[in-house]
Amino acid sequence: MKTVSMIPRSVKLPLSDDVVETLHAGDELLLTGVMYVGRDAAHKRMIETLEAGEMLPVDLKGQTIYFMGPTPARPGKIIGSAGPTSSYRMDFYSPRLMAEGLKGMIGKGMRSREVKEAMNRYKAVYLGAIGGAGALISRCIQKVEVVAYDDLGAEALRRIVVQDFPVTVVNDIYGGDIYEQGRAQFRIAAPHPAAVQ
Amino acid sequence: MREIDSKMVTETISTLLQDGCYHLSDDVIAALRQAYEREESPAARNVLAKLLENAEAATRDEIPLCQDTGMAVVFLELGQDVHMIGGDLYEAVHEGTRRAYARGYLRKSVVDKPFSARTNTRDNTPAVIHTTIVPGEKLKITALSKGFGSENMSRLAMLTPAGGRQGVIDFVVKCVDEAGANPCPPIIVGVGIGGTAEKCMLLAKQSLLRQVGEPHADSEVAELESEILKRVNDLGIGAMGYGGRITALAVHVEVFPTHIAALPVAVNLQCHSVRHREATL
Ligand code: SF4
């Protein structure tokens, strides 16, 4: 089943402003390089660290965070199923991390207005991975290591190396939003109930 | 009277839950294929193709379909002439859940003290159990791993009877519209109509246990299902919310009598990672 008309573009991580500027909502990308993995608990910890006036355990400049909590790895494997989690739960934390230099976020589902404004201000992008495709995405992950917050177990902050990880640009720095654009393109307006009578 | 050993219940539930998390069932694969054929949006087609590849990868690589292996929801239909032996039936269900999530390398996603400490129970227990007593001497078990990206988009409305059929349709469509990309479309829309508030939501959940797209036996309800499906797919949300013709693979409605003063409607969404299995002991 491979009749995809769009040809995904290969992008190396970490991201520079120059690359971020070329990304537009709807672009399909294949990401290769290093990214961090964290979800609710790791985000909460990072913000607490910053609020205490301390340094983050990793330098986020140019980095990408993947919102994901994997299934346990089987013996002999480095990771289990590894698809995205809903991003809105990270909305509260993301702007602060973008201020620290975060350039990319990967998840699924809609972001808040505040996050979109911060993406525009700090030149960062939000990328969508395919929710429920954790088995397929797992194949793109070549290396996994815990870098901080060990005690959080499955939710610890991890660094992973990926090869050709397929994502779609959801929000770009120009206000583009594939959820809104896609819906507008395919929406068929319902007849107004009053008009039907 | 017939005796059933609760150890059988434990083993059965462990097998059913693991099977569901690793193998997408034939009805869902067929529905995804059909969606792929009908979809016009290249971005959505790409997603649907990848979901089909994912199902193959899960089976081949022995990796769960999705990393959110959910909370276990177990439906027991217990024949009234069954005598359970070998221990507490519900404990057997929890033990089956525990075993499935440990042996199957599934993610333990259940937390205790939900509004405060939120401590992980570390074995994905407890399961949510719904029991009905039925005639006969069999025990039918249905086990569902329910992901929360879609569960979080559930809604209940206590409409007024004046709202009628149109009110039901509008409410369901609004729920799907607001959920947008969050529940991992393409979805199955579970709808309960009638009963009390809690009964209504249970109906919506139970509707998700049907084979995908199997219409309700009552033609009036089946017509409602297809009308809602059309309206939902006209929203244009598409697979993963990237825009497209197929937002839902199916709409399933279950109904129950209600009070003269009420028209309860519940919506419980199921993502494409449909994971339920049943067995009869
Ligand atoms: S909504 Fe379903 S497919 Fe999406 S991440 Fe959750 S369990 Fe997986």
Short mmCIF file of C-alpha atoms and ligand atoms in Angstrom, two decimals:
data_model
loop_
_atom_site.label_atom_id
_atom_site.label_comp_id
_atom_site.label_asym_id
_atom_site.label_seq_id
_atom_site.Cartn_x
_atom_site.Cartn_y
_atom_site.Cartn_z
CA MET A 1 0.00 0.00 0.00
CA LYS A 2 2.31 2.78 -1.11
CA THR A 3 0.58 5.33 -3.26
CA VAL A 4 1.57 8.41 -1.33
CA SER A 5 1.68 11.38 -3.63
CA MET A 6 3.75 13.61 -1.37
CA ILE A 7 7.42 12.91 -1.10
CA PRO A 8 8.57 13.36 2.47
CA ARG A 9 11.58 15.54 3.03
CA SER A 10 14.52 14.34 5.10
CA VAL A 11 15.39 16.62 8.00
CA LYS A 12 18.33 16.29 10.38
CA LEU A 13 18.09 16.96 14.09
CA PRO A 14 18.81 19.13 16.04
CA LEU A 15 16.92 21.92 14.26
CA SER A 16 18.33 25.32 13.34
CA ASP A 17 16.29 28.49 12.80
CA ASP A 18 17.14 28.28 9.11
CA VAL A 19 15.53 24.87 8.81
CA VAL A 20 12.55 25.77 11.00
CA GLU A 21 11.83 28.71 8.70
CA THR A 22 11.46 26.36 5.72
CA LEU A 23 8.85 24.16 7.39
CA HIS A 24 5.18 24.64 6.58
CA ALA A 25 2.03 23.08 7.99
CA GLY A 26 1.24 19.92 6.05
CA ASP A 27 4.85 19.13 5.09
CA GLU A 28 5.73 15.49 5.54
CA LEU A 29 9.18 14.93 7.03
CA LEU A 30 11.50 12.06 7.85
CA LEU A 31 13.51 12.98 10.93
CA THR A 32 16.97 11.61 11.58
CA GLY A 33 19.15 12.35 14.59
CA VAL A 34 18.84 12.91 18.32
CA MET A 35 15.70 13.90 20.21
CA TYR A 36 14.45 13.83 23.79
CA VAL A 37 11.47 11.89 25.04
CA GLY A 38 9.29 13.07 27.88
CA ARG A 39 5.67 13.31 28.87
CA ASP A 40 3.68 14.85 31.73
CA ALA A 41 5.89 13.98 34.69
CA ALA A 42 9.22 14.84 33.02
CA HIS A 43 7.78 18.16 31.87
CA LYS A 44 6.55 18.97 35.35
CA ARG A 45 10.03 18.21 36.73
CA MET A 46 11.77 20.39 34.14
CA ILE A 47 9.54 23.34 34.95
CA GLU A 48 10.09 22.84 38.69
CA THR A 49 13.84 22.81 38.05
CA LEU A 50 13.64 26.08 36.12
CA GLU A 51 11.41 27.69 38.73
CA ALA A 52 13.92 26.79 41.42
CA GLY A 53 16.45 28.77 39.39
CA GLU A 54 18.44 25.65 38.53
CA MET A 55 19.84 24.39 35.23
CA LEU A 56 17.94 21.80 33.21
CA PRO A 57 19.64 18.38 33.12
CA VAL A 58 20.02 18.78 29.35
CA ASP A 59 20.58 21.80 27.12
CA LEU A 60 17.41 22.25 25.06
CA LYS A 61 18.86 24.67 22.48
CA GLY A 62 17.82 23.47 19.04
CA GLN A 63 16.39 20.28 20.50
CA THR A 64 13.16 18.43 19.88
CA ILE A 65 10.99 16.73 22.50
CA TYR A 66 8.85 13.76 21.61
CA PHE A 67 5.78 13.38 23.85
CA MET A 68 5.81 9.65 24.33
CA GLY A 69 5.73 6.95 27.00
CA PRO A 70 6.69 3.57 25.51
CA THR A 71 5.62 0.05 26.44
CA PRO A 72 8.37 -1.95 28.17
CA ALA A 73 11.04 -3.36 25.85
CA ARG A 74 11.06 -7.11 25.39
CA PRO A 75 14.35 -8.79 26.26
CA GLY A 76 16.80 -8.11 23.44
CA LYS A 77 14.91 -5.03 22.21
CA ILE A 78 15.74 -1.42 23.09
CA ILE A 79 12.18 -0.13 23.27
CA GLY A 80 8.58 -1.26 22.94
CA SER A 81 5.70 0.41 21.17
CA ALA A 82 6.56 4.09 20.84
CA GLY A 83 3.81 6.27 19.39
CA PRO A 84 2.90 9.82 20.40
CA THR A 85 0.68 10.81 23.30
CA SER A 86 -1.85 13.70 23.31
CA SER A 87 0.09 16.94 23.32
CA TYR A 88 -2.44 19.24 24.97
CA ARG A 89 -1.40 17.96 28.38
CA MET A 90 2.01 19.54 27.79
CA ASP A 91 0.54 22.91 26.74
CA PHE A 92 1.05 24.34 30.17
CA TYR A 93 4.79 23.60 30.10
CA SER A 94 5.82 24.00 26.46
CA PRO A 95 6.14 27.82 26.19
CA ARG A 96 8.64 27.90 29.06
CA LEU A 97 10.76 25.22 27.35
CA MET A 98 10.64 27.06 24.03
CA ALA A 99 12.06 30.05 25.91
CA GLU A 100 14.96 27.74 26.81
CA GLY A 101 15.62 27.09 23.13
CA LEU A 102 13.36 24.12 22.35
CA LYS A 103 12.75 24.08 18.59
CA GLY A 104 10.57 21.09 17.98
CA MET A 105 7.76 19.18 19.67
CA ILE A 106 6.33 15.91 18.45
CA GLY A 107 2.98 14.57 19.59
CA LYS A 108 -0.58 14.25 18.42
CA GLY A 109 -3.66 16.42 18.72
CA MET A 110 -4.40 20.08 19.09
CA ARG A 111 -2.33 22.70 20.93
CA SER A 112 -3.53 25.80 22.78
CA ARG A 113 -3.44 29.34 21.46
CA GLU A 114 -0.68 30.16 23.97
CA VAL A 115 1.52 27.38 22.62
CA LYS A 116 0.94 28.46 19.02
CA GLU A 117 1.84 32.05 19.92
CA ALA A 118 5.00 30.86 21.65
CA MET A 119 5.95 28.82 18.56
CA ASN A 120 5.70 31.97 16.52
CA ARG A 121 7.69 34.03 19.06
CA TYR A 122 10.48 31.51 19.65
CA LYS A 123 10.56 30.01 16.15
CA ALA A 124 9.59 26.48 17.05
CA VAL A 125 7.43 23.90 15.27
CA TYR A 126 4.92 21.32 16.36
CA LEU A 127 5.10 18.03 14.47
CA GLY A 128 2.49 15.29 14.43
CA ALA A 129 3.42 11.64 14.63
CA ILE A 130 0.81 9.00 13.86
CA GLY A 131 -1.11 8.12 17.01
CA GLY A 132 -1.55 4.40 17.33
CA ALA A 133 1.38 3.58 15.04
CA GLY A 134 3.70 2.75 17.93
CA ALA A 135 4.88 -0.55 16.49
CA LEU A 136 5.91 1.07 13.22
CA ILE A 137 7.58 4.06 14.89
CA SER A 138 9.49 1.71 17.17
CA ARG A 139 11.38 0.49 14.10
CA CYS A 140 12.81 4.00 13.56
CA ILE A 141 14.39 4.15 17.00
CA GLN A 142 18.01 3.08 17.07
CA LYS A 143 19.21 4.05 20.51
CA VAL A 144 17.61 4.86 23.86
CA GLU A 145 19.16 6.16 27.07
CA VAL A 146 17.72 7.67 30.22
CA VAL A 147 19.30 11.08 30.78
CA ALA A 148 17.42 12.38 33.84
CA TYR A 149 14.65 11.76 36.38
CA ASP A 150 15.37 8.05 36.62
CA ASP A 151 12.90 7.72 39.44
CA LEU A 152 10.02 8.46 37.07
CA GLY A 153 10.44 5.05 35.46
CA ALA A 154 8.52 4.90 32.18
CA GLU A 155 8.20 8.68 32.37
CA ALA A 156 11.91 9.44 32.85
CA LEU A 157 13.55 11.90 30.44
CA ARG A 158 15.18 9.91 27.64
CA ARG A 159 17.43 10.70 24.72
CA ILE A 160 16.80 8.67 21.59
CA VAL A 161 18.39 8.40 18.17
CA VAL A 162 15.96 8.01 15.29
CA GLN A 163 16.29 7.30 11.61
CA ASP A 164 13.62 8.38 9.12
CA PHE A 165 10.95 8.97 11.74
CA PRO A 166 7.83 10.05 9.75
CA VAL A 167 6.07 13.20 10.99
CA THR A 168 3.82 15.91 9.57
CA VAL A 169 4.25 19.60 10.33
CA VAL A 170 1.09 20.54 12.26
CA ASN A 171 1.94 24.08 13.34
CA ASP A 172 4.62 26.18 11.65
CA ILE A 173 6.04 29.52 12.77
CA TYR A 174 3.78 31.44 10.37
CA GLY A 175 0.49 30.50 12.03
CA GLY A 176 -0.17 27.59 9.66
CA ASP A 177 -2.16 24.74 11.21
CA ILE A 178 -2.80 21.53 9.30
CA TYR A 179 -5.74 20.60 11.55
CA GLU A 180 -7.53 23.81 10.58
CA GLN A 181 -6.42 23.83 6.96
CA GLY A 182 -7.20 20.15 6.39
CA ARG A 183 -10.62 20.43 7.96
CA ALA A 184 -11.45 23.57 5.97
CA GLN A 185 -10.50 21.83 2.76
CA PHE A 186 -12.63 18.74 3.31
CA ARG A 187 -15.53 20.04 5.37
CA ILE A 188 -18.97 19.73 3.82
CA ALA A 189 -21.23 22.25 5.50
CA ALA A 190 -24.41 20.79 6.95
CA PRO A 191 -27.59 22.47 5.77
CA HIS A 192 -28.85 24.78 8.49
CA PRO A 193 -31.78 23.08 10.26
CA ALA A 194 -33.98 26.15 9.64
CA ALA A 195 -33.27 25.98 5.91
CA VAL A 196 -34.42 22.37 5.69
CA GLN A 197 -37.95 22.99 6.96
CA MET B 1 -25.52 -26.28 37.65
CA ARG B 2 -22.01 -26.10 36.30
CA GLU B 3 -18.75 -25.33 38.07
CA ILE B 4 -16.21 -22.96 36.57
CA ASP B 5 -12.79 -22.53 38.12
CA SER B 6 -11.79 -18.88 38.49
CA LYS B 7 -8.27 -19.82 37.43
CA MET B 8 -9.73 -20.31 33.96
CA VAL B 9 -11.02 -16.76 34.15
CA THR B 10 -7.54 -15.46 34.98
CA GLU B 11 -5.89 -17.30 32.10
CA THR B 12 -8.62 -16.33 29.65
CA ILE B 13 -8.42 -12.65 30.48
CA SER B 14 -4.66 -12.65 30.28
CA THR B 15 -4.83 -14.18 26.80
CA LEU B 16 -7.65 -11.95 25.55
CA LEU B 17 -5.98 -8.70 26.62
CA GLN B 18 -2.62 -9.62 25.12
CA ASP B 19 -4.16 -10.81 21.91
CA GLY B 20 -6.04 -7.54 21.53
CA CYS B 21 -2.97 -5.39 22.09
CA TYR B 22 -0.86 -7.21 19.49
CA HIS B 23 -3.28 -8.12 16.73
CA LEU B 24 -5.68 -5.76 15.06
CA SER B 25 -8.85 -7.74 14.38
CA ASP B 26 -10.02 -8.54 10.85
CA ASP B 27 -13.07 -6.26 10.98
CA VAL B 28 -10.90 -3.25 11.85
CA ILE B 29 -8.35 -4.07 9.16
CA ALA B 30 -11.14 -4.40 6.60
CA ALA B 31 -12.61 -1.06 7.71
CA LEU B 32 -9.21 0.67 7.47
CA ARG B 33 -8.64 -0.81 3.98
CA GLN B 34 -12.02 0.42 2.86
CA ALA B 35 -11.29 3.86 4.28
CA TYR B 36 -7.97 3.88 2.42
CA GLU B 37 -9.74 3.07 -0.85
CA ARG B 38 -12.35 5.78 -0.37
CA GLU B 39 -10.17 8.55 1.02
CA GLU B 40 -9.34 11.44 -1.33
CA SER B 41 -6.89 13.32 0.87
CA PRO B 42 -3.28 12.26 0.22
CA ALA B 43 -2.25 13.11 3.79
CA ALA B 44 -5.04 11.00 5.25
CA ARG B 45 -4.34 8.14 2.84
CA ASN B 46 -0.74 8.19 3.98
CA VAL B 47 -1.89 7.83 7.59
CA LEU B 48 -4.28 4.99 6.76
CA ALA B 49 -1.58 3.13 4.83
CA LYS B 50 0.77 3.52 7.80
CA LEU B 51 -1.87 2.21 10.21
CA LEU B 52 -2.20 -0.92 8.10
CA GLU B 53 1.59 -1.27 8.05
CA ASN B 54 1.57 -0.76 11.80
CA ALA B 55 -0.80 -3.69 12.27
CA GLU B 56 1.60 -5.90 10.32
CA ALA B 57 4.61 -4.59 12.24
CA ALA B 58 2.92 -5.25 15.59
CA THR B 59 2.31 -8.89 14.76
CA ARG B 60 5.67 -9.45 13.10
CA ASP B 61 7.86 -7.65 15.65
CA GLU B 62 5.80 -8.68 18.70
CA ILE B 63 5.27 -5.07 19.68
CA PRO B 64 1.93 -3.68 20.87
CA LEU B 65 -0.10 -1.81 18.23
CA CYS B 66 -0.07 1.30 20.40
CA GLN B 67 2.01 2.32 23.41
CA ASP B 68 -1.13 3.24 25.30
CA THR B 69 -2.24 -0.26 26.12
CA GLY B 70 -5.06 1.27 28.07
CA MET B 71 -7.06 0.47 31.13
CA ALA B 72 -8.67 -2.97 31.13
CA VAL B 73 -12.46 -3.01 30.94
CA VAL B 74 -13.97 -6.45 31.46
CA PHE B 75 -17.58 -7.42 30.81
CA LEU B 76 -18.80 -10.60 32.47
CA GLU B 77 -22.05 -12.25 31.46
CA LEU B 78 -22.47 -14.83 34.14
CA GLY B 79 -25.00 -17.60 33.72
CA GLN B 80 -27.16 -17.90 36.83
CA ASP B 81 -26.61 -21.66 36.93
CA VAL B 82 -22.83 -21.29 37.17
CA HIS B 83 -21.09 -21.98 40.45
CA MET B 84 -17.70 -20.29 40.59
CA ILE B 85 -15.02 -22.25 42.42
CA GLY B 86 -11.33 -21.65 43.10
CA GLY B 87 -11.63 -18.20 44.62
CA ASP B 88 -12.99 -14.71 44.19
CA LEU B 89 -14.21 -14.06 40.64
CA TYR B 90 -13.25 -10.40 40.58
CA GLU B 91 -9.83 -11.11 42.02
CA ALA B 92 -9.42 -13.60 39.18
CA VAL B 93 -10.20 -10.81 36.71
CA HIS B 94 -7.63 -8.50 38.30
CA GLU B 95 -5.05 -11.30 38.33
CA GLY B 96 -5.71 -11.92 34.62
CA THR B 97 -5.14 -8.25 33.96
CA ARG B 98 -1.96 -8.24 36.04
CA ARG B 99 -0.66 -11.25 34.14
CA ALA B 100 -1.49 -9.82 30.71
CA TYR B 101 0.31 -6.55 31.36
CA ALA B 102 3.38 -8.26 32.85
CA ARG B 103 3.72 -11.16 30.41
CA GLY B 104 2.73 -9.13 27.39
CA TYR B 105 5.14 -6.24 28.05
CA LEU B 106 2.18 -3.90 28.06
CA ARG B 107 2.38 -0.43 29.56
CA LYS B 108 1.12 -0.05 33.10
CA SER B 109 -0.92 3.12 32.92
CA VAL B 110 -3.22 2.95 35.94
CA VAL B 111 -2.77 5.34 38.87
CA ASP B 112 -4.32 5.26 42.32
CA LYS B 113 -5.43 8.41 44.20
CA PRO B 114 -6.51 10.08 40.96
CA PHE B 115 -6.89 13.63 42.27
CA SER B 116 -3.83 13.70 44.49
CA ALA B 117 -0.77 11.45 44.59
CA ARG B 118 -1.56 9.62 41.33
CA THR B 119 0.67 6.68 42.21
CA ASN B 120 1.06 4.04 39.54
CA THR B 121 -0.38 0.71 40.70
CA ARG B 122 2.45 -0.89 38.69
CA ASP B 123 0.42 -3.81 37.37
CA ASN B 124 -2.38 -1.98 35.53
CA THR B 125 -4.97 -3.12 38.05
CA PRO B 126 -7.70 -2.70 38.95
CA ALA B 127 -9.69 -3.59 35.87
CA VAL B 128 -13.07 -1.93 35.46
CA ILE B 129 -15.60 -4.76 35.69
CA HIS B 130 -19.22 -4.81 34.52
CA THR B 131 -21.23 -7.89 35.38
CA THR B 132 -24.63 -9.01 34.21
CA ILE B 133 -26.42 -12.15 35.31
CA VAL B 134 -27.99 -14.06 32.43
CA PRO B 135 -29.83 -17.38 32.09
CA GLY B 136 -27.74 -20.47 31.47
CA GLU B 137 -24.56 -22.08 32.73
CA LYS B 138 -21.87 -20.29 30.80
CA LEU B 139 -19.60 -17.35 31.48
CA LYS B 140 -18.98 -14.96 28.61
CA ILE B 141 -15.97 -12.70 29.04
CA THR B 142 -15.26 -9.64 26.94
CA ALA B 143 -11.97 -7.86 27.61
CA LEU B 144 -11.19 -4.43 26.24
CA SER B 145 -7.99 -2.41 26.52
CA LYS B 146 -9.24 1.15 26.35
CA GLY B 147 -6.81 3.90 25.40
CA PHE B 148 -7.38 7.26 26.99
CA GLY B 149 -6.66 9.61 24.10
CA SER B 150 -10.12 8.65 22.92
CA GLU B 151 -11.66 7.95 26.35
CA ASN B 152 -10.84 11.51 27.44
CA MET B 153 -13.15 12.83 24.70
CA SER B 154 -16.27 11.19 26.23
CA ARG B 155 -19.33 13.38 26.80
CA LEU B 156 -22.76 13.05 28.38
CA ALA B 157 -25.74 15.30 27.74
CA MET B 158 -29.08 15.18 29.48
CA LEU B 159 -31.11 16.62 26.61
CA THR B 160 -34.75 17.59 26.99
CA PRO B 161 -37.22 15.31 25.22
CA ALA B 162 -38.04 18.23 22.92
CA GLY B 163 -34.50 17.95 21.51
CA GLY B 164 -35.53 14.69 19.87
CA ARG B 165 -33.67 12.88 17.11
CA GLN B 166 -32.12 16.06 15.73
CA GLY B 167 -30.86 17.04 19.17
CA VAL B 168 -29.13 13.67 19.50
CA ILE B 169 -27.48 13.98 16.10
CA ASP B 170 -26.29 17.53 16.71
CA PHE B 171 -24.82 16.66 20.10
CA VAL B 172 -22.88 13.65 18.80
CA VAL B 173 -21.55 15.57 15.80
CA LYS B 174 -20.49 18.44 18.05
CA CYS B 175 -18.57 16.03 20.31
CA VAL B 176 -16.63 14.58 17.39
CA ASP B 177 -16.01 18.05 15.97
CA GLU B 178 -14.60 19.34 19.24
CA ALA B 179 -12.50 16.23 19.79
CA GLY B 180 -10.88 16.86 16.40
CA ALA B 181 -7.49 15.18 16.08
CA ASN B 182 -7.24 14.21 19.75
CA PRO B 183 -8.89 10.76 19.79
CA CYS B 184 -6.67 9.47 16.94
CA PRO B 185 -9.13 9.39 14.05
CA PRO B 186 -10.34 7.39 12.23
CA ILE B 187 -12.56 6.58 15.18
CA ILE B 188 -15.59 4.54 16.04
CA VAL B 189 -18.25 6.67 17.63
CA GLY B 190 -20.04 4.89 20.46
CA VAL B 191 -23.40 6.41 21.37
CA GLY B 192 -25.80 5.56 24.16
CA ILE B 193 -29.33 6.95 24.15
CA GLY B 194 -31.71 6.60 27.09
CA GLY B 195 -31.59 5.06 30.55
CA THR B 196 -30.12 7.07 33.41
CA ALA B 197 -26.87 9.01 33.24
CA GLU B 198 -24.62 6.06 34.13
CA LYS B 199 -26.61 3.53 32.13
CA CYS B 200 -26.38 5.78 29.10
CA MET B 201 -22.58 5.92 29.20
CA LEU B 202 -22.41 2.17 29.65
CA LEU B 203 -24.55 1.74 26.53
CA ALA B 204 -22.11 3.91 24.60
CA LYS B 205 -19.20 1.78 25.80
CA GLN B 206 -21.01 -1.47 25.00
CA SER B 207 -21.79 -0.30 21.49
CA LEU B 208 -18.04 -0.27 20.84
CA LEU B 209 -17.90 -4.03 21.35
CA ARG B 210 -19.81 -4.68 18.13
CA GLN B 211 -17.94 -5.65 14.97
CA VAL B 212 -16.95 -2.39 13.29
CA GLY B 213 -19.77 -1.12 11.10
CA GLU B 214 -22.24 -3.87 11.97
CA PRO B 215 -25.56 -1.97 11.96
CA HIS B 216 -28.00 -2.11 14.86
CA ALA B 217 -30.68 -4.78 14.47
CA ASP B 218 -33.48 -2.21 14.76
CA SER B 219 -33.74 -0.39 11.42
CA GLU B 220 -34.73 2.90 13.05
CA VAL B 221 -31.53 2.87 15.10
CA ALA B 222 -29.48 1.69 12.12
CA GLU B 223 -30.77 4.65 10.09
CA LEU B 224 -29.75 7.00 12.88
CA GLU B 225 -26.28 5.43 12.86
CA SER B 226 -25.80 6.00 9.16
CA GLU B 227 -27.10 9.55 9.32
CA ILE B 228 -24.71 10.43 12.14
CA LEU B 229 -21.86 8.74 10.27
CA LYS B 230 -22.48 10.90 7.24
CA ARG B 231 -22.61 14.08 9.31
CA VAL B 232 -19.44 13.11 11.18
CA ASN B 233 -17.55 12.38 7.98
CA ASP B 234 -18.72 15.68 6.51
CA LEU B 235 -16.71 17.39 9.27
CA GLY B 236 -13.57 16.87 7.18
CA ILE B 237 -11.32 16.04 10.15
CA GLY B 238 -9.85 12.96 8.46
CA ALA B 239 -7.25 10.45 9.65
CA MET B 240 -5.10 11.95 12.42
CA GLY B 241 -6.93 15.25 11.83
CA TYR B 242 -4.93 16.12 8.72
CA GLY B 243 -8.14 16.70 6.75
CA GLY B 244 -10.09 14.08 4.82
CA ARG B 245 -13.32 12.31 4.04
CA ILE B 246 -13.11 9.56 6.67
CA THR B 247 -13.19 10.73 10.27
CA ALA B 248 -15.14 7.76 11.59
CA LEU B 249 -15.12 4.15 10.44
CA ALA B 250 -18.51 3.60 12.03
CA VAL B 251 -21.13 4.96 14.41
CA HIS B 252 -22.67 2.47 16.81
CA VAL B 253 -25.78 3.37 18.79
CA GLU B 254 -27.37 1.45 21.65
CA VAL B 255 -30.71 2.47 23.15
CA PHE B 256 -32.60 1.86 26.38
CA PRO B 257 -35.93 3.15 27.69
CA THR B 258 -35.70 6.33 29.71
CA HIS B 259 -37.75 8.59 32.00
CA ILE B 260 -40.57 10.79 30.63
CA ALA B 261 -38.55 13.87 31.59
CA ALA B 262 -35.29 12.92 29.91
CA LEU B 263 -33.33 12.22 26.77
CA PRO B 264 -29.83 11.20 27.90
CA VAL B 265 -27.16 10.92 25.20
CA ALA B 266 -23.65 9.63 25.87
CA VAL B 267 -20.68 9.63 23.51
CA ASN B 268 -17.73 7.30 24.05
CA LEU B 269 -15.11 7.40 21.34
CA GLN B 270 -12.90 4.52 20.28
CA CYS B 271 -9.70 5.20 18.37
CA HIS B 272 -8.68 3.01 15.44
CA SER B 273 -6.64 0.91 17.88
CA VAL B 274 -9.68 -1.21 18.68
CA ARG B 275 -8.67 -3.88 21.17
CA HIS B 276 -11.43 -6.12 22.44
CA ARG B 277 -11.78 -9.86 22.48
CA GLU B 278 -14.34 -12.28 23.83
CA ALA B 279 -14.47 -15.86 24.98
CA THR B 280 -17.09 -18.10 26.52
CA LEU B 281 -16.29 -20.57 29.27
S1 SF4 C 1 -6.16 7.31 21.28
FE1 SF4 C 1 -5.88 5.12 20.79
S2 SF4 C 1 -4.46 5.03 19.06
FE2 SF4 C 1 -4.33 7.07 19.97
S3 SF4 C 1 -2.62 6.91 21.39
FE3 SF4 C 1 -4.47 6.51 22.57
S4 SF4 C 1 -4.76 4.29 22.51
FE4 SF4 C 1 -3.27 4.82 20.93
#
